[in-house]
Short mmCIF file of C-alpha atoms in Angstrom, two decimals:
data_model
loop_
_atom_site.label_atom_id
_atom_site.label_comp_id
_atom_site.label_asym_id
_atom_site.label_seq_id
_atom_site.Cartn_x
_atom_site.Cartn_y
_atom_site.Cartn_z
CA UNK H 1 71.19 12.94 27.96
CA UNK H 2 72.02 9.38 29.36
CA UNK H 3 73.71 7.85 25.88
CA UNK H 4 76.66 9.45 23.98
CA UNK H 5 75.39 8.88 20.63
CA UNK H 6 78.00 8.68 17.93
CA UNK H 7 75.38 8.91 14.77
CA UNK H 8 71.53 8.10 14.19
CA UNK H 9 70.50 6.63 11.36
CA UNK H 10 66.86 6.17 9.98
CA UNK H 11 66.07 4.18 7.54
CA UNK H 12 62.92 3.24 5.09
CA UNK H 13 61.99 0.18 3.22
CA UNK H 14 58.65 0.31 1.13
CA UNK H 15 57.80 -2.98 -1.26
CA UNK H 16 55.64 -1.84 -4.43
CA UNK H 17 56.03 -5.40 -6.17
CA UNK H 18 56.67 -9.46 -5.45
CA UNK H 19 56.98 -12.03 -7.82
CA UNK H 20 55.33 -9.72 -10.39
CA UNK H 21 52.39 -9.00 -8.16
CA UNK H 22 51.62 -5.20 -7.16
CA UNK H 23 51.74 -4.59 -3.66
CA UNK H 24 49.14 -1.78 -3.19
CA UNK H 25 49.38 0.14 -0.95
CA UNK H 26 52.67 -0.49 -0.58
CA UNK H 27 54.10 -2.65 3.07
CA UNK H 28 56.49 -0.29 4.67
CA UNK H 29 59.24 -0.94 7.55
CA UNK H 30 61.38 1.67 9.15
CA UNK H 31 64.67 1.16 11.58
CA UNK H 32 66.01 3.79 13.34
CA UNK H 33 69.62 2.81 14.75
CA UNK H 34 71.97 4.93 17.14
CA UNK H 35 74.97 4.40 17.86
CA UNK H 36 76.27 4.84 21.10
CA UNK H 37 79.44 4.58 23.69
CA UNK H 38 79.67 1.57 25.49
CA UNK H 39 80.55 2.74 29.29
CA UNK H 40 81.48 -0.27 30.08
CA UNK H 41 83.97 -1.31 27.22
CA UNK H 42 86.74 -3.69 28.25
CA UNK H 43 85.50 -3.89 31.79
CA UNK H 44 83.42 -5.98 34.51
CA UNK H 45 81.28 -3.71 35.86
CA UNK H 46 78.27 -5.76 38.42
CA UNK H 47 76.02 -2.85 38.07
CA UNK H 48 74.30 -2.24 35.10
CA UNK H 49 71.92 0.40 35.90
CA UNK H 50 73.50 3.01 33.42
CA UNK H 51 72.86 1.08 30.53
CA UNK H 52 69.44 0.35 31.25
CA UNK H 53 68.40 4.06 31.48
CA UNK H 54 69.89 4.82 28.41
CA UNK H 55 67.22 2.14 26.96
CA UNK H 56 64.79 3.51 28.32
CA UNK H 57 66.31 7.04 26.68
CA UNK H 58 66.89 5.58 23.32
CA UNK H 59 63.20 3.32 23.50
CA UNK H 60 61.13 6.90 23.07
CA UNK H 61 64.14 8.11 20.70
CA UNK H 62 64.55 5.85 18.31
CA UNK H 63 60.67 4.64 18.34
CA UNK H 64 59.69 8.39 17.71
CA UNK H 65 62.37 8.55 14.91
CA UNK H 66 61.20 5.38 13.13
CA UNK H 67 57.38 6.23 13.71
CA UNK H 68 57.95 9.61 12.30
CA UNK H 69 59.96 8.23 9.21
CA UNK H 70 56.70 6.50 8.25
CA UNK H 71 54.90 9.88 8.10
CA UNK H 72 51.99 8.00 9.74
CA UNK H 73 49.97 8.46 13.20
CA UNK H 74 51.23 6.17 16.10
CA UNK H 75 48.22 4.39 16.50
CA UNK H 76 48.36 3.36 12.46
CA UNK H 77 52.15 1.45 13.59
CA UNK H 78 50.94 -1.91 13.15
CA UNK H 79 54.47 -4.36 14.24
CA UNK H 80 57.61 -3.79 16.04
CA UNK H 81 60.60 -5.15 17.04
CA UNK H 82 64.18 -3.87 18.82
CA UNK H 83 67.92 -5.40 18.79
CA UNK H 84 71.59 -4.76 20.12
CA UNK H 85 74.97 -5.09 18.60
CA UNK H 86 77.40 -5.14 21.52
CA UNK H 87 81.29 -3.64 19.58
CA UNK H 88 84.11 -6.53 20.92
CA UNK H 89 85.32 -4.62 24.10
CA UNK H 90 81.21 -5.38 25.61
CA UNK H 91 79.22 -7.76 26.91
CA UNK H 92 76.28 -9.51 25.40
CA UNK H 93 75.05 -8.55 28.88
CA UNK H 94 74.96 -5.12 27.61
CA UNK H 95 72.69 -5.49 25.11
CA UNK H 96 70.17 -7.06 27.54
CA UNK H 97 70.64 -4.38 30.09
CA UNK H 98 70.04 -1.74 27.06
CA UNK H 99 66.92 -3.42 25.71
CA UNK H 100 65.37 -5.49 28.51
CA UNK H 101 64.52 -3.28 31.51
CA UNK H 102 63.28 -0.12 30.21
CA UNK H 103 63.47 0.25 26.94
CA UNK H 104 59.58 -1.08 26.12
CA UNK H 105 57.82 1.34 27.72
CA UNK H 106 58.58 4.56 25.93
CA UNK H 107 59.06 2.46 22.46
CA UNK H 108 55.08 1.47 23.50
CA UNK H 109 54.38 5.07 23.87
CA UNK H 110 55.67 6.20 20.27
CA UNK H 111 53.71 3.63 18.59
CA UNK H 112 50.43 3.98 21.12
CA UNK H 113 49.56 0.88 22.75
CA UNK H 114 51.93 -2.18 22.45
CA UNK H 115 50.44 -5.01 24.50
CA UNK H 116 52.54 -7.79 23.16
CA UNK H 117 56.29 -8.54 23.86
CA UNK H 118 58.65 -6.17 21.79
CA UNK H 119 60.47 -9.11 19.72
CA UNK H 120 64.16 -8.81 20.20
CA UNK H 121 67.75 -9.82 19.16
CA UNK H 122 70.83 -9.24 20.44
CA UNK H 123 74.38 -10.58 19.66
CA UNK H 124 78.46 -9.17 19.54
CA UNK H 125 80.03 -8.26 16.75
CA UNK H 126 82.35 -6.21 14.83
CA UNK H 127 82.08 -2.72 12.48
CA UNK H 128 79.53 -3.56 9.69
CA UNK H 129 78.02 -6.83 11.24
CA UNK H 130 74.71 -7.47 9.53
CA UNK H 131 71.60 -7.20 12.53
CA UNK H 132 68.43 -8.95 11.97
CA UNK H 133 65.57 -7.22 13.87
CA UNK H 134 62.59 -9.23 14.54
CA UNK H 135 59.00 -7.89 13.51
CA UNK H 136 56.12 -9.29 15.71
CA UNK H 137 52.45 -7.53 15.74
CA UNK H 138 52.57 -5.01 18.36
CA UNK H 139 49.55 -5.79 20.34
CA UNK H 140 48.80 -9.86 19.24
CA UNK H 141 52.11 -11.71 19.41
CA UNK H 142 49.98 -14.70 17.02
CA UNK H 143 48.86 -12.25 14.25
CA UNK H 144 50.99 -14.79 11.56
CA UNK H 145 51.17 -11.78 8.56
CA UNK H 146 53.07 -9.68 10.74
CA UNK H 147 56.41 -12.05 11.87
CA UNK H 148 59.10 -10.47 9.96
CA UNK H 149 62.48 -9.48 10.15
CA UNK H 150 64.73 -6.33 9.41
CA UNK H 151 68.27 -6.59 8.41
CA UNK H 152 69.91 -3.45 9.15
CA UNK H 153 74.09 -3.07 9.54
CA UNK H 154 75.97 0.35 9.74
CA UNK H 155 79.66 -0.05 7.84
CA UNK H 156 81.42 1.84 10.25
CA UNK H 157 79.64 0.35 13.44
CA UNK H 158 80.21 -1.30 16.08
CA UNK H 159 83.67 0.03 16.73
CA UNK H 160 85.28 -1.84 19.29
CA UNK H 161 84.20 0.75 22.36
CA UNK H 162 80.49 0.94 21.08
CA UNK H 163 76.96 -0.39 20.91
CA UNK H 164 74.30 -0.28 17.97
CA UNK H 165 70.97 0.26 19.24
CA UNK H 166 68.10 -0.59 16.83
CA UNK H 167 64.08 -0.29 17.07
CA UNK H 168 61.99 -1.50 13.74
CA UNK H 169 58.64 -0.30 13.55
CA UNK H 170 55.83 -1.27 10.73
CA UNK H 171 52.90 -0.26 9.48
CA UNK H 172 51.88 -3.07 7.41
CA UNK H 173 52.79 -6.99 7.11
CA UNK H 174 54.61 -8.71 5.04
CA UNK H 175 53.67 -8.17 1.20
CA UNK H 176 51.52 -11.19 -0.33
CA UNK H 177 51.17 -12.39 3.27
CA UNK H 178 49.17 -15.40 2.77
CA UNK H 179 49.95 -18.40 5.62
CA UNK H 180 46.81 -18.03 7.31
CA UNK H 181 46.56 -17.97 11.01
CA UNK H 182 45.26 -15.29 12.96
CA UNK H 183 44.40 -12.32 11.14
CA UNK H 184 44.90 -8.85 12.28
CA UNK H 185 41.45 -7.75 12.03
CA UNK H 186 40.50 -10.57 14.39
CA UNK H 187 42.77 -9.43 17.18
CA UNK H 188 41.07 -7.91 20.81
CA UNK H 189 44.68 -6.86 21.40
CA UNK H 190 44.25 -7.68 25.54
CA UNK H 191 46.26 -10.21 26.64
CA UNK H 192 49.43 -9.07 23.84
CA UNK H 193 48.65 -13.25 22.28
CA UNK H 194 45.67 -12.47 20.56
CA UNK V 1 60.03 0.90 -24.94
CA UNK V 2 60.64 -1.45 -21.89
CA UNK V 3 58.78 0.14 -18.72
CA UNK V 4 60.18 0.60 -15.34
CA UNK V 5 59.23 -1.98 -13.00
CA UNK V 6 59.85 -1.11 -9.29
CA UNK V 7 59.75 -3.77 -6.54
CA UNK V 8 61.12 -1.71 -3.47
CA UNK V 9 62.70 1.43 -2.34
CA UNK V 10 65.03 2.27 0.51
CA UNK V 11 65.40 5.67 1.94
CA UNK V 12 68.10 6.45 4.56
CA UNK V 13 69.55 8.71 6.86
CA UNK V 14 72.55 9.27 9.15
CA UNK V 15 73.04 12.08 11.70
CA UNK V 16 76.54 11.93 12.35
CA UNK V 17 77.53 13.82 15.56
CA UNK V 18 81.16 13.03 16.31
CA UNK V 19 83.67 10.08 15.22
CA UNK V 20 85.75 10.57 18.69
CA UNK V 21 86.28 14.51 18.42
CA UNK V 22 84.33 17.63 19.65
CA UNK V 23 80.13 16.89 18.68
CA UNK V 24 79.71 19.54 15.46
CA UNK V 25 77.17 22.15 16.15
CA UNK V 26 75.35 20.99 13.08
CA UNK V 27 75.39 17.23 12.93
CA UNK V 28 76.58 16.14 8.95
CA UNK V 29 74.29 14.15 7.20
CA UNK V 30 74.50 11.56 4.49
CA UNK V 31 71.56 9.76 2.76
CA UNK V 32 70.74 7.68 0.61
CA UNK V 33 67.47 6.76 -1.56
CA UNK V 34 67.83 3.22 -3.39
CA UNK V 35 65.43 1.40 -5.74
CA UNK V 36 65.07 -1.97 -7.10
CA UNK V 37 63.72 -2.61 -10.68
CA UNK V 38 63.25 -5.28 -13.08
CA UNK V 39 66.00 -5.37 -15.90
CA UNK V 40 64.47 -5.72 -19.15
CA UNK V 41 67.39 -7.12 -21.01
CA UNK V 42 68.76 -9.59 -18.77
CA UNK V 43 69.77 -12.88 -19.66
CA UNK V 44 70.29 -12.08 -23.48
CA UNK V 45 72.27 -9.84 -25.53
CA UNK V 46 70.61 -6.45 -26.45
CA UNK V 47 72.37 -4.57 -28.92
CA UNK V 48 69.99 -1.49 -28.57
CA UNK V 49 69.63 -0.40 -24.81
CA UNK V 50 69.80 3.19 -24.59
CA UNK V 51 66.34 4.09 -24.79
CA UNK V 52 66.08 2.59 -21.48
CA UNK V 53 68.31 5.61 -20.05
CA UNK V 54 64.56 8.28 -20.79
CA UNK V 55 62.38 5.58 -18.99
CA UNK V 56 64.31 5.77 -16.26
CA UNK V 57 64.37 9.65 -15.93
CA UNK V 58 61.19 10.06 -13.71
CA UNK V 59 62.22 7.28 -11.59
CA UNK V 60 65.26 9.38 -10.88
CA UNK V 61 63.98 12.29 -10.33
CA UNK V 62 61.30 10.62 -7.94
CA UNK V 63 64.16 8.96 -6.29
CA UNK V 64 65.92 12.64 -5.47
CA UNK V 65 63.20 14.62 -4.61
CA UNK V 66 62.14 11.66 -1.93
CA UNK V 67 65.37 11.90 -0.46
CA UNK V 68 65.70 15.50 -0.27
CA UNK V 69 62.71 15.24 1.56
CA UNK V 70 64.10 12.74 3.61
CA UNK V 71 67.08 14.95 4.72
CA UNK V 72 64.15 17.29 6.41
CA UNK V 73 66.58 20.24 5.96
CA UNK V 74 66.57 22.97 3.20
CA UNK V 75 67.51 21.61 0.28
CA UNK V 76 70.01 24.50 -0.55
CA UNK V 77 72.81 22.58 2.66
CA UNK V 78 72.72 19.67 0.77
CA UNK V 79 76.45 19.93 -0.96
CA UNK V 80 77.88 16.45 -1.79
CA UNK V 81 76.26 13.48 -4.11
CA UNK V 82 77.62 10.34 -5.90
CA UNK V 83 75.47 7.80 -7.72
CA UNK V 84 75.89 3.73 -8.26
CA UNK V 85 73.82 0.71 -9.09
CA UNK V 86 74.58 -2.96 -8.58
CA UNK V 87 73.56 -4.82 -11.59
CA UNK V 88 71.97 -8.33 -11.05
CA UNK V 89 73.94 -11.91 -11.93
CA UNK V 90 71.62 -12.36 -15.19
CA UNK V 91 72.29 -8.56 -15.98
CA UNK V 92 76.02 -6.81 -17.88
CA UNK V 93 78.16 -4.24 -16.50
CA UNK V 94 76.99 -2.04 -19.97
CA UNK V 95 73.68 -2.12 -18.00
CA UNK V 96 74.72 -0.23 -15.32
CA UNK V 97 75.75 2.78 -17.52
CA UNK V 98 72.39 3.74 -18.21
CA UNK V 99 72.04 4.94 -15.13
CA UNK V 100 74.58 7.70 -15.75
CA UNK V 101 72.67 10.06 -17.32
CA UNK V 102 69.20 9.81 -15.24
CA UNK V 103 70.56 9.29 -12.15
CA UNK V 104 73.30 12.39 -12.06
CA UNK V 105 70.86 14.81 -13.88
CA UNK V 106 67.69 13.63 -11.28
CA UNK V 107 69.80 15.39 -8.46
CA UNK V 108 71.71 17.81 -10.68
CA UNK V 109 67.87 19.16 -11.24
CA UNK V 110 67.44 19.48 -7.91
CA UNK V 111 70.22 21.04 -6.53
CA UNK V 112 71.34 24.09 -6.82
CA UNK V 113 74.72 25.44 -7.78
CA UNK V 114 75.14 21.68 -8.75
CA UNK V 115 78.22 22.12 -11.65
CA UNK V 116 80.59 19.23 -10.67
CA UNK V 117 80.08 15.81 -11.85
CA UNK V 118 78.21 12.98 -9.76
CA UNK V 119 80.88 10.81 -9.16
CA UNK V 120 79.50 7.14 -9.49
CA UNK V 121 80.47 3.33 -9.34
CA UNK V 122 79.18 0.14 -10.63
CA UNK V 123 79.20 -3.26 -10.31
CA UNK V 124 77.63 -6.73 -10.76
CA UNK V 125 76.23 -8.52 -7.88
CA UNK V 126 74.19 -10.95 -5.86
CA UNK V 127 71.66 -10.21 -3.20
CA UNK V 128 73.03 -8.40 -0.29
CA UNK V 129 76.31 -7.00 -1.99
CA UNK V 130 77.27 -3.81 -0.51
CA UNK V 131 78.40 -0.69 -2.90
CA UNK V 132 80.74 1.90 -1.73
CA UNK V 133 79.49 5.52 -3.55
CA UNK V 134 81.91 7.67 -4.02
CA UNK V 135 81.00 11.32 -2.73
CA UNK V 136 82.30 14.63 -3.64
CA UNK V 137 81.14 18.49 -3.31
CA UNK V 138 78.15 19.48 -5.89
CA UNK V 139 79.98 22.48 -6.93
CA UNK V 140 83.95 21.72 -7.55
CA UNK V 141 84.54 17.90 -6.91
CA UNK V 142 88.34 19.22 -5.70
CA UNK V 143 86.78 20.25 -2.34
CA UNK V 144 88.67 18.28 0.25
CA UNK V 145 86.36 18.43 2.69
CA UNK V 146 83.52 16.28 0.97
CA UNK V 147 85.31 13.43 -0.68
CA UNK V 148 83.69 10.30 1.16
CA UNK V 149 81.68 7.38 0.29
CA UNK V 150 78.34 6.28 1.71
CA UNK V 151 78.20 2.13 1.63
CA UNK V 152 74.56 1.10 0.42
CA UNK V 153 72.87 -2.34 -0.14
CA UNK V 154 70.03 -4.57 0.65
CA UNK V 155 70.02 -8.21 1.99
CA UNK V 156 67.52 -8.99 -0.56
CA UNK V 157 68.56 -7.19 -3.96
CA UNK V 158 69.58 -7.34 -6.69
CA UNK V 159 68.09 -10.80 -7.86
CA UNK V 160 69.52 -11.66 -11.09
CA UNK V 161 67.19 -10.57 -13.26
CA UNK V 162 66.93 -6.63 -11.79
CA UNK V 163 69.19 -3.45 -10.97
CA UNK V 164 69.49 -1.81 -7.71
CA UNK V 165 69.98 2.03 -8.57
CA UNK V 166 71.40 4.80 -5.87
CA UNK V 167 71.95 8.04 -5.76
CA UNK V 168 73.68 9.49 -2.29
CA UNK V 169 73.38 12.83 -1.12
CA UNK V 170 75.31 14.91 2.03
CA UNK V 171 75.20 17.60 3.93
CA UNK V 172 78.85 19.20 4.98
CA UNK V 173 82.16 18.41 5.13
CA UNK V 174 83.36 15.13 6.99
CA UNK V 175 82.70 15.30 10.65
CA UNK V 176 86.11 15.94 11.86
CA UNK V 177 87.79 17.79 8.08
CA UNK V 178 91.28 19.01 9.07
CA UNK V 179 93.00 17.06 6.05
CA UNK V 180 93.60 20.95 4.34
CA UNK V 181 93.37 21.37 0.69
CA UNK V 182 90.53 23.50 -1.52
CA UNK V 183 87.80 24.67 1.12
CA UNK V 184 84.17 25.13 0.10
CA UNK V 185 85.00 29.08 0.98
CA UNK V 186 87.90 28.83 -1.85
CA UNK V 187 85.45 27.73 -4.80
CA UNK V 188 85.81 30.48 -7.86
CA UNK V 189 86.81 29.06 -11.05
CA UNK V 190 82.86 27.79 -11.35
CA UNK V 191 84.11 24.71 -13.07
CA UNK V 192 83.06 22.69 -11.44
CA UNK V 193 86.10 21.48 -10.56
CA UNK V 194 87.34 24.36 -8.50
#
C-alpha cells in the first residue's frame, strides 16, 4: 500500500425531517475520510508522482468505504464529491496532486459510472479544521437538487506532518429540494452537463 | 405525552491504526451514532418533564443497535461507551438530563457484561458546537486503558428549539496504552468499578 494511513473514518448523515416536513425516504450522505502521512512534509519536493498514486489508492478506498456505508448498490449512488486538508508542514500542491490526477477513476468505479467532474475542495489547515466537501450529481454536473455540500472535520487531524483525504458520496438530493432546474430524471448522463 | 420528533441522524466510524507507534494488529475503533430531535419544552418553563425520559427509550435503543451495527464487528469487542447531548439555545441544561436514563440503559441493553456507568456530559449550544464524550471501559470504569473521549457535533444542529443526543461506543484500549494502572485482564471485584 502507497498511503500510510493514520485512521479511517466513515461517516453517515440521513435527514428524516425539515422545517416540520417528513423527508420520506429519508436523503442520505456518507464521507469516508483517511488520514494519511504527508511524504513530503516540510519539504520542496518537484516531483509529485507519489502523492498522486496514493489518490488513485485512496479514490477506490474511500469511494468503496462510503458506498458501502450506504448499504446500497453502486449504480443507486446518485452525487459525489472529494476534498484535501493539507496539515501546516504541506503544500496546497499536495492536495491537488492527491485528488487531481488519479484519484477519479477508481472513485467512478465504486459508484458505477461517473461522467461528470468529481466536485472538489482543497485548502491547509490545522488539527480539527472544519472541510466542506462539495456534492455535484455524478453523471449531470446541472442536475440543480443535487449541489450540496458535506462538512466533515476530524479533532485530532491534520497534525502538522499529515493530510486528510475525503470522498462524499450520495444517494439522494438535498431534502425538500425544490429550485427547479434540471431534474434528475431528465438527465442522458453523456456529456457529464446534462 | 410529547412525541419524539427526529430530523437527522449521524452514524460514525474511526479505524484507528497507529498515532506515530507500531500499526496494532487489530485497528481500535470508536463510533458514534447522534440524533437530532425537536425539544418539546423549549422556550418556556416546564415544571413536569420527566415523562419525556420513556418517549425517548426506543429512540435510544434504535440509536445503539444502529451503531453496533455500524461497528461491523461482534458486538461482544465493543468495551468502552460514554453518552452526551447538546441542548439547543431556546432549550435548559435540566433538559439534557433526561437523556441519562435512556441513553445509558439503550447501550447498557445491548452490551454485554456492561456493569460500569456510562459516563456522560452536557451542555447548551448553538449549531455546530462540538461535545467532547467522555469514554470509559463497560465493565469497571477504573480501566486505564479505555478512558478517552470521542468529540461529536454537526455544523447544522442543535437549532434552538431541539436536542442533539449521543451515545459513543469503542472497541479496545487506546491505540498506543502504556500509561499502567487496572488492565482489562485485572477486572474482579464485578463492580463495576473494578
Amino acid at each position: 500500500m502507497k498511503s500510510q494511513i493514520r485512521k479511517i473514518i466513515v461517516i453517515v448523515d440521513e435527514v428524516h425531517s425539515e422545517q416540520g416536513q417528513t423527508v420520506s425516504p429519508p436523503t442520505r450522505r456518507a464521507a469516508a475520510i483517511a488520514v494519511i502521512a504527508n511524504p513530503f512534509a516540510g519539504k520542496f519536493v518537484a516531483d509529485l508522482s507519489e502523492l498522486m498514486d496514493v489518490g488513485e489508492e485512496l479514490g477506490g478506498l474511500l469511494g468503496d468505504r462510503a458506498v458501502a456505508a450506504l448499504d446500497v448498490s453502486p449504480s443507486q449512488i446518485e452525487s459525489y464529491g472529494k476534498a484535501a486538508l493539507v496539515g501546516e508542514n504541506g503544500e496546497l500542491e499536495h492536495a491537488a496532486a492527491i485528488l487531481h490526477p488519479k484519484l477519479g477513476k477508481p472513485l467512478r468505479v465504486a459508484v458505477e459510472k461517473g461522467a461528470a467532474l468529481v466536485p472538489s475542495s482543497k485548502k491547509r489547515g490545522g488539527l480539527g479544521t472544519p472541510l466542506d466537501i462539495p456534492l455535484g450529481h455524478k453523471n449531470a454536473a446541472f442536475v440543480r437538487s443535487h449541489f450540496d455540500g458535506m462538512e466533515v472535520r476530524v479533532n485530532d487531524a491534520p497534525r502538522a506532518d499529515e493530510i486528510l483525504v475525503a470522498v462524499a458520496v450520495t444517494d439522494s438530493g438535498r431534502p425538500l429540494a425544490r429550485v427547479g432546474g434540471l431534474q434528475k430524471h431528465e438527465i442522458k448522463g453523456e456529456d457529464g452537463l446534462r | 405525552m410529547p412525541s419524539v420528533e427526529l430530523r437527522k441522524i449521524v452514524i460514525g466510524v474511526e479505524d484507528i491504526f497507529h498515532e506515530g507507534g507500531p500499526v496494532a494488529a487489530i485497528p481500535r475503533k470508536r463510533g458514534w451514532c447522534l440524533a437530532v430531535i425537536r425539544n418539546p419544552f423549549a422556550g418556556k418553563y416546564e415544571k413536569n418533564i420527566k415523562t419525556f425520559m420513556d418517549d425517548l427509550k426506543p429512540l435510544g435503543m434504535e440509536m445503539a443497535a444502529r451503531l453496533i451495527a455500524a461497528f461491523g464487528v461482534d458486538p461482544d469487542l465493543i468495551d468502552g461507551y460514554g453518552k452526551g447531548i447538546i441542548v439547543g439555545g431556546a432549550g435548559e441544561l435540566e433538559h439534557a438530563a433526561l437523556w441519562h436514563a435512556p441513553g445509558g440503559y439503550s447501550m447498557r441493553e445491548h452490551l454485554k457484561d456492561s456493569l460500569a456507568i456510562v459516563p456522560s456530559t452536557k451542555k447548551v449550544g448553538g449549531p455546530g458546537t462540538r461535545l467532547d464524550i467522555p469514554v470509559t471501559h463497560k465493565t469497571a470504569s477504573y480501566v486505564r486503558s479505555h478512558f478517552d473521549s470521542v468529540e461529536v457535533g454537526i455544523d447544522d444542529s442543535p437549532r434552538a428549539d431541539e436536542m442533539l443526543m449521543a451515545l459513543v461506543m469503542t472497541v479496545g484500549p487506546r491505540i498506543h496504552s502504556r500509561s499502567g494502572g487496572l488492565e482489562v485482564s485485572g477486572i474482579k471485584e464485578r463492580d463495576g468499578q473494578k
